[in-house]
């Protein structure tokens, strides 16, 4: 009886391990685990490079070392190179995750062009949901900035992405997102969005990170009014408008 008891414990242990590894994606496609928990404010501070161009080379090297984002470039270059047009990275019980690569362009005040990787959730050859998992693009008009999106797909089915812009003064983290693969509803559930100053956890938690350089005083009552009517004039600021628009942004 004792033997059966211990066998049961061992079986439970391995069952748990196996379950936690249900999205066991090949290492070269799973991304970087650094992205599963990001301190946006610390990244912004560590990756800024004030007076970089006029600094000695040794100082420039130290500035670059301080920013962990510079370490990711080669890895994701290899990911892009290894995907021709599409690549299945997971397939089990009729559920498929597929990477698709394509060129894209954005036309607004500036022109941007680049390449992106889309992750599709497929069941029985039908696409159920998809998200932009990674990208790289350049400001075609001025050539003064480039942008990236990096990612990590955890064995648990949690997906993390980080969008950033690189300019002469450093790399600026823009938006960190946390998704969860929902195998029942067959979709990528968006759970969290963190900006440099705004943090949202769905469905209803919202907070603004204090910024000592920001002279705008966040007003919670005005924010609630903007949730009801975002066309109001006083909502035309980043602080009050961004949250109501989050649910309609591209994910």
Tab-separated table of C-alpha atoms in Angstrom:
chain	number	residue	atom	x	y	z
A	1	UNK	CA	0.000	0.000	0.000
A	2	UNK	CA	2.884	2.355	0.854
A	3	UNK	CA	4.430	1.614	-2.513
A	4	UNK	CA	1.198	2.580	-4.242
A	5	UNK	CA	1.083	5.791	-2.199
A	6	UNK	CA	4.582	6.853	-3.267
A	7	UNK	CA	3.925	5.852	-6.856
A	8	UNK	CA	0.858	8.120	-6.755
A	9	UNK	CA	2.959	11.048	-5.519
A	10	UNK	CA	5.568	10.484	-8.221
A	11	UNK	CA	2.881	10.224	-10.891
A	12	UNK	CA	1.266	13.450	-9.695
A	13	UNK	CA	4.615	15.193	-9.747
A	14	UNK	CA	5.370	14.179	-13.303
A	15	UNK	CA	1.817	14.927	-14.397
A	16	UNK	CA	2.179	18.454	-13.036
A	17	UNK	CA	5.520	18.850	-14.793
A	18	UNK	CA	4.125	17.592	-18.046
A	19	UNK	CA	1.111	19.868	-17.777
A	20	UNK	CA	3.298	22.895	-17.115
A	21	UNK	CA	5.255	22.047	-20.256
A	22	UNK	CA	2.215	21.785	-22.498
A	23	UNK	CA	3.517	24.509	-24.847
A	24	UNK	CA	6.993	23.084	-25.193
A	25	UNK	CA	8.262	25.206	-28.069
A	26	UNK	CA	11.704	24.802	-29.596
A	27	UNK	CA	14.207	27.098	-27.890
A	28	UNK	CA	15.038	29.157	-30.969
A	29	UNK	CA	11.377	30.187	-31.343
A	30	UNK	CA	10.266	30.732	-27.738
A	31	UNK	CA	11.845	34.181	-27.244
A	32	UNK	CA	13.614	35.543	-24.178
A	33	UNK	CA	12.360	34.816	-20.648
A	34	UNK	CA	13.638	38.207	-19.440
A	35	UNK	CA	10.434	39.646	-20.870
A	36	UNK	CA	8.057	37.769	-18.556
A	37	UNK	CA	8.446	40.467	-15.902
A	38	UNK	CA	9.588	43.937	-16.897
A	39	UNK	CA	10.139	47.046	-14.788
A	40	UNK	CA	9.373	49.694	-17.405
A	41	UNK	CA	10.689	52.598	-15.346
A	42	UNK	CA	13.996	50.856	-14.574
A	43	UNK	CA	14.412	49.876	-18.228
A	44	UNK	CA	13.763	53.440	-19.303
A	45	UNK	CA	16.425	54.677	-16.886
A	46	UNK	CA	19.004	51.971	-17.687
A	47	UNK	CA	18.600	52.319	-21.446
A	48	UNK	CA	18.808	56.104	-21.721
A	49	UNK	CA	22.090	57.407	-23.168
A	50	UNK	CA	22.382	61.128	-22.557
A	51	UNK	CA	25.132	62.788	-24.593
A	52	UNK	CA	26.016	59.390	-26.073
A	53	UNK	CA	27.435	60.745	-29.333
A	54	UNK	CA	29.833	63.124	-27.581
A	55	UNK	CA	31.017	60.555	-25.013
A	56	UNK	CA	34.262	58.588	-25.168
A	57	UNK	CA	34.009	55.108	-26.660
A	58	UNK	CA	34.658	53.442	-23.275
A	59	UNK	CA	31.760	55.383	-21.760
A	60	UNK	CA	29.516	54.438	-24.703
A	61	UNK	CA	30.345	50.766	-24.086
A	62	UNK	CA	29.370	51.109	-20.417
A	63	UNK	CA	26.096	52.807	-21.366
A	64	UNK	CA	25.270	49.956	-23.753
A	65	UNK	CA	26.095	47.306	-21.132
A	66	UNK	CA	23.703	48.922	-18.689
A	67	UNK	CA	20.754	48.280	-21.019
A	68	UNK	CA	19.733	44.585	-21.289
A	69	UNK	CA	17.709	45.262	-24.443
A	70	UNK	CA	20.854	45.519	-26.549
A	71	UNK	CA	21.523	41.839	-25.855
A	72	UNK	CA	18.389	40.654	-27.653
A	73	UNK	CA	19.031	41.902	-31.171
A	74	UNK	CA	21.056	38.965	-32.523
A	75	UNK	CA	18.635	36.376	-31.133
A	76	UNK	CA	15.605	37.927	-32.783
A	77	UNK	CA	17.495	38.537	-36.023
A	78	UNK	CA	17.982	34.756	-36.146
A	79	UNK	CA	14.271	34.200	-35.456
A	80	UNK	CA	13.304	36.413	-38.399
A	81	UNK	CA	15.891	34.740	-40.638
A	82	UNK	CA	14.714	31.242	-39.708
A	83	UNK	CA	11.094	31.941	-40.720
A	84	UNK	CA	10.665	32.044	-44.490
A	85	UNK	CA	6.974	32.834	-44.838
A	86	UNK	CA	5.479	30.670	-42.107
A	87	UNK	CA	6.611	28.171	-39.496
A	88	UNK	CA	4.587	25.861	-37.254
A	89	UNK	CA	6.153	26.052	-33.782
A	90	UNK	CA	3.613	23.956	-31.857
A	91	UNK	CA	1.063	21.309	-32.784
A	92	UNK	CA	-0.903	19.021	-30.489
A	93	UNK	CA	-4.462	17.667	-30.260
A	94	UNK	CA	-5.625	19.704	-33.260
A	95	UNK	CA	-4.224	22.962	-31.841
A	96	UNK	CA	-1.496	24.718	-33.825
A	97	UNK	CA	0.648	27.802	-33.216
A	98	UNK	CA	2.166	29.225	-36.388
A	99	UNK	CA	4.535	32.113	-37.037
A	100	UNK	CA	3.996	34.091	-40.242
A	101	UNK	CA	6.451	36.691	-41.568
A	102	UNK	CA	5.475	39.615	-43.758
A	103	UNK	CA	6.593	43.110	-44.715
A	104	UNK	CA	4.473	46.049	-43.552
A	105	UNK	CA	4.365	49.836	-43.692
A	106	UNK	CA	2.727	52.538	-41.584
A	107	UNK	CA	1.827	55.879	-43.108
A	108	UNK	CA	1.022	58.831	-40.839
A	109	UNK	CA	3.070	61.953	-40.082
A	110	UNK	CA	6.131	59.802	-40.703
A	111	UNK	CA	6.554	56.747	-42.867
A	112	UNK	CA	7.644	53.460	-41.336
A	113	UNK	CA	8.451	50.191	-43.024
A	114	UNK	CA	9.629	46.886	-41.690
A	115	UNK	CA	8.923	43.221	-41.075
A	116	UNK	CA	6.666	41.549	-38.552
A	117	UNK	CA	5.999	38.090	-37.165
A	118	UNK	CA	2.365	37.215	-36.549
A	119	UNK	CA	1.456	34.374	-34.190
A	120	UNK	CA	-1.720	32.544	-35.215
A	121	UNK	CA	-3.808	30.212	-33.077
A	122	UNK	CA	-5.236	27.549	-35.386
A	123	UNK	CA	-7.635	24.679	-34.851
A	124	UNK	CA	-8.384	22.196	-37.613
A	125	UNK	CA	-6.751	24.459	-40.224
A	126	UNK	CA	-8.904	27.462	-39.237
A	127	UNK	CA	-7.294	30.604	-37.762
A	128	UNK	CA	-9.104	31.431	-34.516
A	129	UNK	CA	-6.989	34.371	-33.325
A	130	UNK	CA	-3.676	36.102	-34.022
A	131	UNK	CA	-1.369	38.729	-32.549
A	132	UNK	CA	1.719	40.617	-33.692
A	133	UNK	CA	4.426	38.778	-31.813
A	134	UNK	CA	7.554	40.569	-33.055
A	135	UNK	CA	8.557	43.276	-35.486
A	136	UNK	CA	11.365	45.498	-36.643
A	137	UNK	CA	10.862	48.765	-38.517
A	138	UNK	CA	12.591	52.001	-39.535
A	139	UNK	CA	11.446	55.580	-39.873
A	140	UNK	CA	11.821	55.910	-43.638
A	141	UNK	CA	11.339	59.689	-43.642
A	142	UNK	CA	14.104	60.694	-41.246
A	143	UNK	CA	16.006	57.436	-40.562
A	144	UNK	CA	16.426	58.761	-37.009
A	145	UNK	CA	14.632	55.950	-35.218
A	146	UNK	CA	14.066	52.227	-35.427
A	147	UNK	CA	11.506	50.149	-33.592
A	148	UNK	CA	11.293	46.592	-32.356
A	149	UNK	CA	8.931	44.217	-30.634
A	150	UNK	CA	10.401	41.286	-28.717
A	151	UNK	CA	8.556	38.371	-27.120
A	152	UNK	CA	8.597	35.327	-24.861
A	153	UNK	CA	6.254	32.313	-25.009
A	154	UNK	CA	6.267	30.492	-21.667
A	155	UNK	CA	5.528	26.741	-21.376
A	156	UNK	CA	2.420	27.727	-19.382
A	157	UNK	CA	0.906	29.425	-22.437
A	158	UNK	CA	1.630	32.941	-21.162
A	159	UNK	CA	2.947	35.265	-23.869
A	160	UNK	CA	4.825	38.495	-23.210
A	161	UNK	CA	5.734	41.202	-25.719
A	162	UNK	CA	7.777	44.385	-25.345
A	163	UNK	CA	7.702	47.183	-27.909
A	164	UNK	CA	10.535	49.717	-27.967
A	165	UNK	CA	11.960	52.590	-29.976
A	166	UNK	CA	15.696	53.180	-30.448
A	167	UNK	CA	17.034	56.691	-31.116
A	168	UNK	CA	20.317	58.519	-30.572
A	169	UNK	CA	19.559	59.006	-26.883
A	170	UNK	CA	18.953	55.322	-26.234
A	171	UNK	CA	16.287	52.638	-26.316
A	172	UNK	CA	12.870	53.634	-24.996
A	173	UNK	CA	10.537	50.848	-23.849
A	174	UNK	CA	7.038	51.714	-25.068
A	175	UNK	CA	4.533	48.977	-24.250
A	176	UNK	CA	4.712	45.622	-22.447
A	177	UNK	CA	1.808	43.204	-22.925
A	178	UNK	CA	0.893	39.932	-21.246
A	179	UNK	CA	-1.372	37.439	-23.029
A	180	UNK	CA	-2.603	33.988	-22.076
A	181	UNK	CA	-3.498	31.249	-24.539
A	182	UNK	CA	-7.089	30.229	-23.858
A	183	UNK	CA	-7.441	26.686	-25.189
A	184	UNK	CA	-11.201	26.574	-24.556
A	185	UNK	CA	-12.144	29.879	-26.184
A	186	UNK	CA	-9.316	29.535	-28.720
A	187	UNK	CA	-7.979	33.054	-28.353
A	188	UNK	CA	-5.092	35.073	-26.971
A	189	UNK	CA	-6.492	36.727	-23.848
A	190	UNK	CA	-4.923	40.122	-23.134
A	191	UNK	CA	-4.337	40.260	-19.369
A	192	UNK	CA	-2.030	43.227	-18.791
A	193	UNK	CA	-0.662	46.290	-20.556
A	194	UNK	CA	2.150	48.342	-19.037
A	195	UNK	CA	3.321	51.598	-20.565
A	196	UNK	CA	6.097	53.751	-19.201
A	197	UNK	CA	3.606	55.545	-16.941
A	198	UNK	CA	0.322	53.665	-17.218
A	199	UNK	CA	-0.371	50.137	-15.972
A	200	UNK	CA	-3.538	48.189	-16.755
A	201	UNK	CA	-4.590	44.758	-15.544
A	202	UNK	CA	-7.856	43.592	-17.044
A	203	UNK	CA	-10.698	43.802	-16.438
A	204	UNK	CA	-10.671	46.836	-14.142
A	205	UNK	CA	-7.334	47.668	-12.511
A	206	UNK	CA	-5.676	50.855	-13.732
A	207	UNK	CA	-2.853	52.899	-12.224
A	208	UNK	CA	-0.551	55.754	-13.159
A	209	UNK	CA	3.111	55.552	-12.162
A	210	UNK	CA	4.252	58.878	-10.648
A	211	UNK	CA	6.558	60.878	-12.877
A	212	UNK	CA	8.531	63.639	-11.123
A	213	UNK	CA	9.093	65.389	-14.470
A	214	UNK	CA	5.400	65.439	-15.346
A	215	UNK	CA	3.554	68.598	-14.389
A	216	UNK	CA	0.122	67.149	-15.216
A	217	UNK	CA	-1.819	66.190	-12.117
A	218	UNK	CA	-3.760	62.996	-12.745
A	219	UNK	CA	-7.370	63.371	-11.647
A	220	UNK	CA	-9.290	60.138	-11.038
A	221	UNK	CA	-12.728	61.745	-11.304
A	222	UNK	CA	-11.869	63.221	-14.710
A	223	UNK	CA	-10.593	59.831	-15.789
A	224	UNK	CA	-13.908	58.195	-14.879
A	225	UNK	CA	-15.760	60.860	-16.841
A	226	UNK	CA	-13.561	60.105	-19.845
A	227	UNK	CA	-14.449	56.427	-19.616
A	228	UNK	CA	-18.049	57.444	-20.211
A	229	UNK	CA	-17.317	60.070	-22.857
A	230	UNK	CA	-13.825	60.073	-24.339
A	231	UNK	CA	-14.817	62.741	-26.878
A	232	UNK	CA	-14.880	65.368	-24.131
A	233	UNK	CA	-12.251	68.097	-24.702
A	234	UNK	CA	-10.432	67.502	-21.433
A	235	UNK	CA	-9.857	63.892	-22.440
A	236	UNK	CA	-7.520	64.867	-25.235
A	237	UNK	CA	-4.414	64.145	-23.217
A	238	UNK	CA	-2.381	60.960	-23.019
A	239	UNK	CA	-3.184	60.520	-19.329
A	240	UNK	CA	-6.941	60.552	-19.736
A	241	UNK	CA	-7.425	59.134	-23.216
A	242	UNK	CA	-5.041	56.240	-23.355
A	243	UNK	CA	-6.868	53.887	-21.025
A	244	UNK	CA	-10.304	54.146	-22.707
A	245	UNK	CA	-8.638	53.448	-26.054
A	246	UNK	CA	-6.600	50.443	-24.905
A	247	UNK	CA	-9.291	47.922	-25.676
A	248	UNK	CA	-9.481	49.103	-29.284
A	249	UNK	CA	-5.761	49.194	-29.997
A	250	UNK	CA	-4.161	46.519	-32.142
A	251	UNK	CA	-3.091	43.548	-30.038
